mmCIF file of C-alpha atoms and ligand atoms in Angstrom:
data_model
loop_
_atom_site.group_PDB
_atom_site.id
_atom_site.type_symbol
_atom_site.label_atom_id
_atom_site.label_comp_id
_atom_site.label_asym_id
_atom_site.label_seq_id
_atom_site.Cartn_x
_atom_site.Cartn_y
_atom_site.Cartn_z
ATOM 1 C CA UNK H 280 99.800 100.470 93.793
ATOM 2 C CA UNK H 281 101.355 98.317 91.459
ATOM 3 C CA UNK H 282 99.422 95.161 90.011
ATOM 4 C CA UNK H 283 100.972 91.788 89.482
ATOM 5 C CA UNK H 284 101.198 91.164 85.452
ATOM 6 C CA UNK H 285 99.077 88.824 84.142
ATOM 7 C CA UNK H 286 99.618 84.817 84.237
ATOM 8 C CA UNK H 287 99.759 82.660 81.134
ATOM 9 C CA UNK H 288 95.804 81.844 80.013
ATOM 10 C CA UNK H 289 95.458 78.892 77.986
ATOM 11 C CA UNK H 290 95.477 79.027 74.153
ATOM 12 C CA UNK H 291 91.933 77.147 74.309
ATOM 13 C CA UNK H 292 90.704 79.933 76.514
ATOM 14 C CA UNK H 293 91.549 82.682 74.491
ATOM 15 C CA UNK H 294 90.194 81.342 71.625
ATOM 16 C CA UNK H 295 87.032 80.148 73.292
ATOM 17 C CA UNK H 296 86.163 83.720 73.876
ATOM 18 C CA UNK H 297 87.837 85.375 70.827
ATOM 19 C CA UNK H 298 85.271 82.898 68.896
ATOM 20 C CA UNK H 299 82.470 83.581 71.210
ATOM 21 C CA UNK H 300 82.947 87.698 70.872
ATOM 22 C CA UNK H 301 83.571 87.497 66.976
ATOM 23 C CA UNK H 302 79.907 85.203 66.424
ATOM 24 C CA UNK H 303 78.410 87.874 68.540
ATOM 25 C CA UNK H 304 79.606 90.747 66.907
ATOM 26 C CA UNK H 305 78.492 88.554 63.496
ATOM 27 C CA UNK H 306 75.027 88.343 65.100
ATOM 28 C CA UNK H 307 74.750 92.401 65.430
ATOM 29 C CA UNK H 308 75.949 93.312 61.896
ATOM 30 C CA UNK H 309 73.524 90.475 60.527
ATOM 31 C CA UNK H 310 70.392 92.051 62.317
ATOM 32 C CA UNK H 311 71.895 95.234 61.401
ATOM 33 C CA UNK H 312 71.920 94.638 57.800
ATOM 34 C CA UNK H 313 68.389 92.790 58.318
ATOM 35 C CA UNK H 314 66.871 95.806 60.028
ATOM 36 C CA UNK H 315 69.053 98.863 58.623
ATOM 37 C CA UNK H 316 71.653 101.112 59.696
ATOM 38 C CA UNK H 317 72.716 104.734 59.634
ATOM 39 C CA UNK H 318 75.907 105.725 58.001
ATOM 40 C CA UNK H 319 78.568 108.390 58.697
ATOM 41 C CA UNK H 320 81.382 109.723 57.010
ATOM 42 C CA UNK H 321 84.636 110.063 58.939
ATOM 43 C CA UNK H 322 86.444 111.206 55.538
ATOM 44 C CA UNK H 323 85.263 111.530 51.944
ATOM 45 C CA UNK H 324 85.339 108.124 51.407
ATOM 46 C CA UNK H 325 85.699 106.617 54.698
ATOM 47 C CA UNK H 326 82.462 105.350 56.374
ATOM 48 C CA UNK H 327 81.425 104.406 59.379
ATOM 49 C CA UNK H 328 78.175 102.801 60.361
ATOM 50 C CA UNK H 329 76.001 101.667 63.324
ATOM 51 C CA UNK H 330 76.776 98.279 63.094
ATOM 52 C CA UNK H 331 80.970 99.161 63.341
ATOM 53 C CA UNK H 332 80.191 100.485 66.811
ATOM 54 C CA UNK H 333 77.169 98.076 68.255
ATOM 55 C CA UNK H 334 79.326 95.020 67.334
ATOM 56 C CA UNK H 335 82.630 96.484 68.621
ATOM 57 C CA UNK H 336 80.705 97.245 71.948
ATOM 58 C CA UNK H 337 78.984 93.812 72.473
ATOM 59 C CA UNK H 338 83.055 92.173 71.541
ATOM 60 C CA UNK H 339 84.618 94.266 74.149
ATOM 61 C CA UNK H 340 82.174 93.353 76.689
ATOM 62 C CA UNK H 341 82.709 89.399 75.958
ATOM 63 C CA UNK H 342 86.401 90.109 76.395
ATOM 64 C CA UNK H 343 86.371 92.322 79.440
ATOM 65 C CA UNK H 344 83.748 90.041 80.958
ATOM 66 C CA UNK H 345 86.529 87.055 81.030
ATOM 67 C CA UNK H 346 89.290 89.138 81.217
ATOM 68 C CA UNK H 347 88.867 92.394 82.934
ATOM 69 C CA UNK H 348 92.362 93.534 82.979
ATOM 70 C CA UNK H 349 93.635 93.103 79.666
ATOM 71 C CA UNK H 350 94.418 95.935 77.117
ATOM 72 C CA UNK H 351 91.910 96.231 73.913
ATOM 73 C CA UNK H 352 92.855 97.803 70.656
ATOM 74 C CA UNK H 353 89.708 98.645 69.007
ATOM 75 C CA UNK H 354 89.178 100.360 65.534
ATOM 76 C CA UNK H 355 86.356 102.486 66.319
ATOM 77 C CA UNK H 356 87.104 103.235 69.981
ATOM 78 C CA UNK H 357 90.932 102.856 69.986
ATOM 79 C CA UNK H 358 93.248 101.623 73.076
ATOM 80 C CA UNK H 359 91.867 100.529 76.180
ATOM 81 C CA UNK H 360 94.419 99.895 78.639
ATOM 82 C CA UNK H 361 93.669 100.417 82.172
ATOM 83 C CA UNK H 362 96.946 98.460 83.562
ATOM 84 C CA UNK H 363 100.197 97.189 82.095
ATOM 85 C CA UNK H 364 98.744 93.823 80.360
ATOM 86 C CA UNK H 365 100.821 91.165 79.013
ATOM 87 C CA UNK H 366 97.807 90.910 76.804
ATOM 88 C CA UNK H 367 96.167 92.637 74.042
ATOM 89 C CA UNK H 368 92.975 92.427 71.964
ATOM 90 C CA UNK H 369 93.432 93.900 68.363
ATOM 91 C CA UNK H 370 89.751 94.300 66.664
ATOM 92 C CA UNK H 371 88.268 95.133 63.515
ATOM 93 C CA UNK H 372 84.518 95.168 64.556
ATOM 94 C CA UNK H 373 83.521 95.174 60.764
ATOM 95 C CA UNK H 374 86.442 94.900 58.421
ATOM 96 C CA UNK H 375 84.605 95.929 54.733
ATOM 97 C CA UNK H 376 82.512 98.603 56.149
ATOM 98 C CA UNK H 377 81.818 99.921 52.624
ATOM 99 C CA UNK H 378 80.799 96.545 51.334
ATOM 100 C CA UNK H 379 78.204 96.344 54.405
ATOM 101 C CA UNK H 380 76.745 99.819 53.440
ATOM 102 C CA UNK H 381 76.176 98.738 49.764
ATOM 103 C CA UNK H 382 74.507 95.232 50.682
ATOM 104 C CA UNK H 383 77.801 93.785 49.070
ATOM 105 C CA UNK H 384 78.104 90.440 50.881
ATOM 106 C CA UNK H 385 82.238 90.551 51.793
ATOM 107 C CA UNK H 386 82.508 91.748 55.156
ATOM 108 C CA UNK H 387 83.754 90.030 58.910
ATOM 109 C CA UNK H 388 84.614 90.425 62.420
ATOM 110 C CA UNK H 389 87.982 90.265 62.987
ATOM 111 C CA UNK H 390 89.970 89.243 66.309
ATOM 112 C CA UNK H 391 93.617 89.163 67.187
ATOM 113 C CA UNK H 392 95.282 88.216 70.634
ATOM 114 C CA UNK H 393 98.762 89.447 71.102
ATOM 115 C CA UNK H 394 100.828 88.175 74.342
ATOM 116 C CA UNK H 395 104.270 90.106 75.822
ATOM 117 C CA UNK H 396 104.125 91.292 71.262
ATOM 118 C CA UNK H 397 103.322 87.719 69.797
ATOM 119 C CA UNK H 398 100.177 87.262 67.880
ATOM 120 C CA UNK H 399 98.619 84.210 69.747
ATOM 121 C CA UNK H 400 95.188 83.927 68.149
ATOM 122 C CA UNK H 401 93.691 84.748 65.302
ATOM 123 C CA UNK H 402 89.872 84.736 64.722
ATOM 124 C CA UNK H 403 87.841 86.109 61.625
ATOM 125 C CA UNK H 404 84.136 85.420 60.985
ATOM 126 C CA UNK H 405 82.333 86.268 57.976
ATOM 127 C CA UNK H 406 79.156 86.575 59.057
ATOM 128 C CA UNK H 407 76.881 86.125 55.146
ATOM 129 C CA UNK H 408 78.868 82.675 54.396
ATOM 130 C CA UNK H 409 79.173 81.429 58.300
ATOM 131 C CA UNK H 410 82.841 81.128 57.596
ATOM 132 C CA UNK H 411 85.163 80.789 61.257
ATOM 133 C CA UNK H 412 88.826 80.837 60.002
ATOM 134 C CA UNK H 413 90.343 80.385 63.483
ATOM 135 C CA UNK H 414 94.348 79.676 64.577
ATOM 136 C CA UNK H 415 96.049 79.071 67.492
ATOM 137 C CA UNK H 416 100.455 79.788 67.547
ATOM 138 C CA UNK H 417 101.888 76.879 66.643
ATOM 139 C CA UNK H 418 98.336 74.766 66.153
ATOM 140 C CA UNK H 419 97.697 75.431 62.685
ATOM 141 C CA UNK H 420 94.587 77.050 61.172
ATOM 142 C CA UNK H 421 91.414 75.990 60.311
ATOM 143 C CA UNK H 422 87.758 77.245 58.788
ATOM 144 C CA UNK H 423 84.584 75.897 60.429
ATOM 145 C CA UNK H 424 86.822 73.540 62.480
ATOM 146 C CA UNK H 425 88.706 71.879 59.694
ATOM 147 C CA UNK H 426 92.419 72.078 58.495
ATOM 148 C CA UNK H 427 93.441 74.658 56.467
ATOM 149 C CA UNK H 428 96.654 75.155 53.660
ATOM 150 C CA UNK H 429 97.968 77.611 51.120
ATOM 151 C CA UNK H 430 98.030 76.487 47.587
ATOM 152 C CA UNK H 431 101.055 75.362 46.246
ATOM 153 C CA UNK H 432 100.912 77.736 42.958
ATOM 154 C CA UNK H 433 104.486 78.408 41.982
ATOM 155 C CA UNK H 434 104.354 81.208 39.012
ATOM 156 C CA UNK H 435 102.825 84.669 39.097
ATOM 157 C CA UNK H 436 100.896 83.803 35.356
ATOM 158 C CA UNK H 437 99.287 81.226 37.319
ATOM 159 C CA UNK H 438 98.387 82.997 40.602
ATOM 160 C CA UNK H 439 95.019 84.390 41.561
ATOM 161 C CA UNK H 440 96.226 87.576 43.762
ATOM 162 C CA UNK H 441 94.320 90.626 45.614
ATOM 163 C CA UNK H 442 95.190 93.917 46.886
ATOM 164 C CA UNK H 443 93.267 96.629 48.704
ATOM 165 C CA UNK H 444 93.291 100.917 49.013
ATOM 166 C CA UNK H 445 93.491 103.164 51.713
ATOM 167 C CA UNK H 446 90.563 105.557 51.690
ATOM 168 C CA UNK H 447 93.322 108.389 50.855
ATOM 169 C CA UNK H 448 93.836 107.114 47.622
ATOM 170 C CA UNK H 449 93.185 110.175 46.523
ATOM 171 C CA UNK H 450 95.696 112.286 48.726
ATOM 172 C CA UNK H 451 98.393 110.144 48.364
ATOM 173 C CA UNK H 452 100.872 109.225 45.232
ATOM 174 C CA UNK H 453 101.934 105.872 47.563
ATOM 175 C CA UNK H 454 98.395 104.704 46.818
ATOM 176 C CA UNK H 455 98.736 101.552 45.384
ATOM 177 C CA UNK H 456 97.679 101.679 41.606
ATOM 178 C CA UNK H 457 101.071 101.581 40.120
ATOM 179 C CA UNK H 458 101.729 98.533 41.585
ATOM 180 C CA UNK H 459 98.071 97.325 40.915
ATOM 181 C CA UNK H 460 98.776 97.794 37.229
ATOM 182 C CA UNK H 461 102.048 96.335 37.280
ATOM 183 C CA UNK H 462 100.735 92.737 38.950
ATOM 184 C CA UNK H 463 97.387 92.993 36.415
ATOM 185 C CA UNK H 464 99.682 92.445 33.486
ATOM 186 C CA UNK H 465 101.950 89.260 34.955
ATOM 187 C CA UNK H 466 98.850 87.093 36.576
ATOM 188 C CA UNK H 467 95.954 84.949 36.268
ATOM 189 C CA UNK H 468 93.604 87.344 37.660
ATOM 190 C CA UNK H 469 93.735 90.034 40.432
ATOM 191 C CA UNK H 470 90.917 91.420 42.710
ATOM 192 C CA UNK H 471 90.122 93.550 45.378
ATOM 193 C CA UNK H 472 87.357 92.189 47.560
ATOM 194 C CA UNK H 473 87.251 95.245 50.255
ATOM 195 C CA UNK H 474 88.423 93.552 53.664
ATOM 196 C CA UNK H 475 91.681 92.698 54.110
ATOM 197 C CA UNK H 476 90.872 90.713 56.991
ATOM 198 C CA UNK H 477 89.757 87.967 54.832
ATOM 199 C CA UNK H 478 91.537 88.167 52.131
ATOM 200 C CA UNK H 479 94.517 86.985 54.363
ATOM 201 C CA UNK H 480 92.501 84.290 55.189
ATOM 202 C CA UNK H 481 91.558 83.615 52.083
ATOM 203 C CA UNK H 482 95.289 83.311 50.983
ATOM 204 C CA UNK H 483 95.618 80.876 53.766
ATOM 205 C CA UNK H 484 92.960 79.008 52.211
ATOM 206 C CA UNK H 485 94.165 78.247 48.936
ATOM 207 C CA UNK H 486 91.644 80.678 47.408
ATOM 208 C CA UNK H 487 94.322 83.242 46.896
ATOM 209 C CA UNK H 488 97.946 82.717 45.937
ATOM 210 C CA UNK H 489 99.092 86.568 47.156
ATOM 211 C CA UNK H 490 97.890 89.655 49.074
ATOM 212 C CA UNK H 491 99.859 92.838 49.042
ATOM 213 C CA UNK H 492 98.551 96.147 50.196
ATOM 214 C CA UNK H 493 100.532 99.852 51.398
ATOM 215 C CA UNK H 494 98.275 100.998 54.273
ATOM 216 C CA UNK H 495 97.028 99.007 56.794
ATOM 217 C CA UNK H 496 96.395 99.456 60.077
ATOM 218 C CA UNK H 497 96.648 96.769 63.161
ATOM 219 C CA UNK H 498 93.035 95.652 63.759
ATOM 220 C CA UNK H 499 93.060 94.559 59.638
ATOM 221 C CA UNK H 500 95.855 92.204 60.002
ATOM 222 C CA UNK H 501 95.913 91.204 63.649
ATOM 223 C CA UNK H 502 94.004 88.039 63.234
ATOM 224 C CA UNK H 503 94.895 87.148 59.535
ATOM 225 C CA UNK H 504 98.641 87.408 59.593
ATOM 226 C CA UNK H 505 98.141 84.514 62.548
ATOM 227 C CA UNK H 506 96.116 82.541 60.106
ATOM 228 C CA UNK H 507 98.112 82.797 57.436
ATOM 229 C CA UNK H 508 101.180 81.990 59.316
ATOM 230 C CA UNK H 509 99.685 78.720 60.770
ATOM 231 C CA UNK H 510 98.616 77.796 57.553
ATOM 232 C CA UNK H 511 101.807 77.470 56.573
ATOM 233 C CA UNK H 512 101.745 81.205 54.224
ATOM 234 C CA UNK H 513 104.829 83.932 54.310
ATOM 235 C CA UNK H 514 103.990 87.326 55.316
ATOM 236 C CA UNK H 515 106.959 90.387 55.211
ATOM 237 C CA UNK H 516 107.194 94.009 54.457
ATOM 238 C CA UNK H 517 107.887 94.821 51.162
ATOM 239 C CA UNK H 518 111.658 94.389 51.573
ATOM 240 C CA UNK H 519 111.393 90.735 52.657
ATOM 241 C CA UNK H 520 111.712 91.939 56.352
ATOM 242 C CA UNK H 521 109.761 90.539 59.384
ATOM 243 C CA UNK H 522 106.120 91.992 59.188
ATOM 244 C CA UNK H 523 104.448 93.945 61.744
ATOM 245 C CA UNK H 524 100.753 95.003 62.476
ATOM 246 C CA UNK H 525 102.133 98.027 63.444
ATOM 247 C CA UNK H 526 103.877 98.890 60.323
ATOM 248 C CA UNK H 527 102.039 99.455 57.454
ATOM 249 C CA UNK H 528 102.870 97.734 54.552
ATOM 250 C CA UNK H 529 101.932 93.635 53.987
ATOM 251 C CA UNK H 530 102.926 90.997 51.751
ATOM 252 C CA UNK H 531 101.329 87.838 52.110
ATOM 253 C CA UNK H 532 101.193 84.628 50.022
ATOM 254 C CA UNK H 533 101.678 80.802 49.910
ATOM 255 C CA UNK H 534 105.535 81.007 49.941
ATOM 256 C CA UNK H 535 106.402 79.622 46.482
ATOM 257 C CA UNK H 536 105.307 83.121 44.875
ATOM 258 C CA UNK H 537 106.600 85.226 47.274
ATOM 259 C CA UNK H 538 109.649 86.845 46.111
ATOM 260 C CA UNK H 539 108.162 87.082 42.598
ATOM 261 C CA UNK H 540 105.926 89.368 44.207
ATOM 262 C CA UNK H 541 108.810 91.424 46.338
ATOM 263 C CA UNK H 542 110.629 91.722 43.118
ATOM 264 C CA UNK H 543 107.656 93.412 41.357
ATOM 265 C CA UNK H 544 106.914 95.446 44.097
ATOM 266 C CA UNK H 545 110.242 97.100 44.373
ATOM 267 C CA UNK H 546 110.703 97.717 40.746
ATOM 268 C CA UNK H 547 111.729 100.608 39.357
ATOM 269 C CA UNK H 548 108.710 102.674 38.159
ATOM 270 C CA UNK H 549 111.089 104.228 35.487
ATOM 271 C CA UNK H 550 112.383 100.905 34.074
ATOM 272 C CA UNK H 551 109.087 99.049 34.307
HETATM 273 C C1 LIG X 724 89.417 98.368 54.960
HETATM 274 C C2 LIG X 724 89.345 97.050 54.241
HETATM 275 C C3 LIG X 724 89.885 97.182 52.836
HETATM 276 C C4 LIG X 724 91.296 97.713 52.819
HETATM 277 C C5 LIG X 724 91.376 99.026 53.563
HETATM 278 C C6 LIG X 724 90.834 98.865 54.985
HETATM 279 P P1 LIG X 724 87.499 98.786 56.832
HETATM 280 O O1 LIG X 724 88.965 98.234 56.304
HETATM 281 O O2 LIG X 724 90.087 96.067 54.934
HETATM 282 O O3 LIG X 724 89.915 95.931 52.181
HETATM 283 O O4 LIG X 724 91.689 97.895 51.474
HETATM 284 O O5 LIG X 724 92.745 99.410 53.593
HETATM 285 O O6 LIG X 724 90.905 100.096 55.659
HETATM 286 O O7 LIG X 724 87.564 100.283 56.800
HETATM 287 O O8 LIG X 724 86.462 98.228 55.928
HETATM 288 O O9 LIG X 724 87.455 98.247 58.227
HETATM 289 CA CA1 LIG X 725 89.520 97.153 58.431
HETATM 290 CA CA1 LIG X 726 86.509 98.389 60.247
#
């Protein structure tokens, strides 16, 4: 039996519920931190908690309740997709998972709505500071409901930037820290906060001026790359090319700095 595709759902809609599932999932990993948690390692370095899977549970249900038929790609559980959907949920139940098990206050729920490819909504809450950076395609972004812009900072030696690394750092020689010490001697300051999630949102803020980082997977950049976009950042590969959240690689910033940061990023390691 083949089942008719789904129809168009309004923006509004989607993000009613996207909002509504990423508070909720806030909620759990609040009490959770409140009342404790158990930890697991999937890999040396990579944990997982309670919390990751409670709040990814109680966000799928708020988006299968209202929409029973569209596909879910979770972090912790992976892809749900019982029929072809033109739709798809791409979520990071807890994006800073080892901030949350040190009691370091940098951690969010993050939400992305694709439609037929196109990232439609973008949702990230960080639970500690009540912070809702929402966007809608072609609506522009906002936190807690009001407006939101990149800065306008035009010079590297002037730019606040951040990075992140994978949790095989240690495997890998792609892992990041040549490039980290490259950008630490041609900025302002650099940092690496532990959830990429908001540090896209933080670039399309004004808070940062640039985010770069090798490995990421989907449910990090779903949501951000939507809020970056609609605040009026630049996101690419490192080449300059169109980005996807199915590639790995991210370079995100206010525009003005951008190809400062591609050209430092593909330098030669021998001639640097
Ligand atoms: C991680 C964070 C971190 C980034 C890592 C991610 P997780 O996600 O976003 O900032 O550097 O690459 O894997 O594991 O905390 O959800
Ligand atoms: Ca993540
Ligand atoms: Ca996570």
């Amino acid at each position: 039996m083949s089942l008719p595709l789904d129809q168009d759902i309004p923006l509004d809609t989607l993000l009613s519920v996207a909002t509504d599932a990423a508070r909720r999932g806030g909620a759990v990993l609040t009490e959770c931190a409140r009342t404790g948690f158990h930890i697991e390692h999937k890999q040396s370095i990579n944990l997982v908690t309670n919390a990751d899977h409670q709040a990814e549970q109680q966000i799928i249900d708020i988006i299968h309740a209202a929409f029973p038929t569209h596909a879910v790609l979770a972090e912790e559980r992976g892809l749900t997709e019982q029929y072809p959907s033109r739709y798809k949920w791409v979520i990071d139940p807890l994006d800073g998972t080892t901030n949350f098990a040190h009691g370091f206050p940098a951690y969010c729920v993050s939400i992305g709505v694709e439609c037929d490819g196109r990232g439609m909504i973008g949702v990230v809450y960080d639970p500690t500071r009540d912070e809702l950076f929402t966007a809608q395609i072609s609506r522009g972004a906002y936190l807690n409901g009001i407006p939101i812009s990149v800065s306008a900072t035009d010079h590297l030696d002037r730019a606040l930037l951040v990075t992140g690394f994978a949790y095989d750092i240690r495997e890998t020689p792609n892992n990041n820290l040549n490039h980290f010490v490259r950008f630490a001697l041609k900025v302002q300051g650099l940092r690496r906060t532990g959830t990429a999630a908001l540090d896209l949102c933080y670039v399309a803020a004004g808070r940062f001026d640039g985010f770069w980082e090798v490995t990421l997977n989907p449910w990090d950049m779903a949501a951000g790359v939507v809020i970056l976009r609609e605040a009026g950042g630049t996101v690419t590969d490192f080449q300059g090319a169109p980005h996807s959240i199915y590639g790995q690689e991210l370079v995100a910033s206010n525009g003005p700095i951008h190809q400062a940061m591609l050209d430092l990023l593909q330098e030669d390691p021998a001639h640097s």
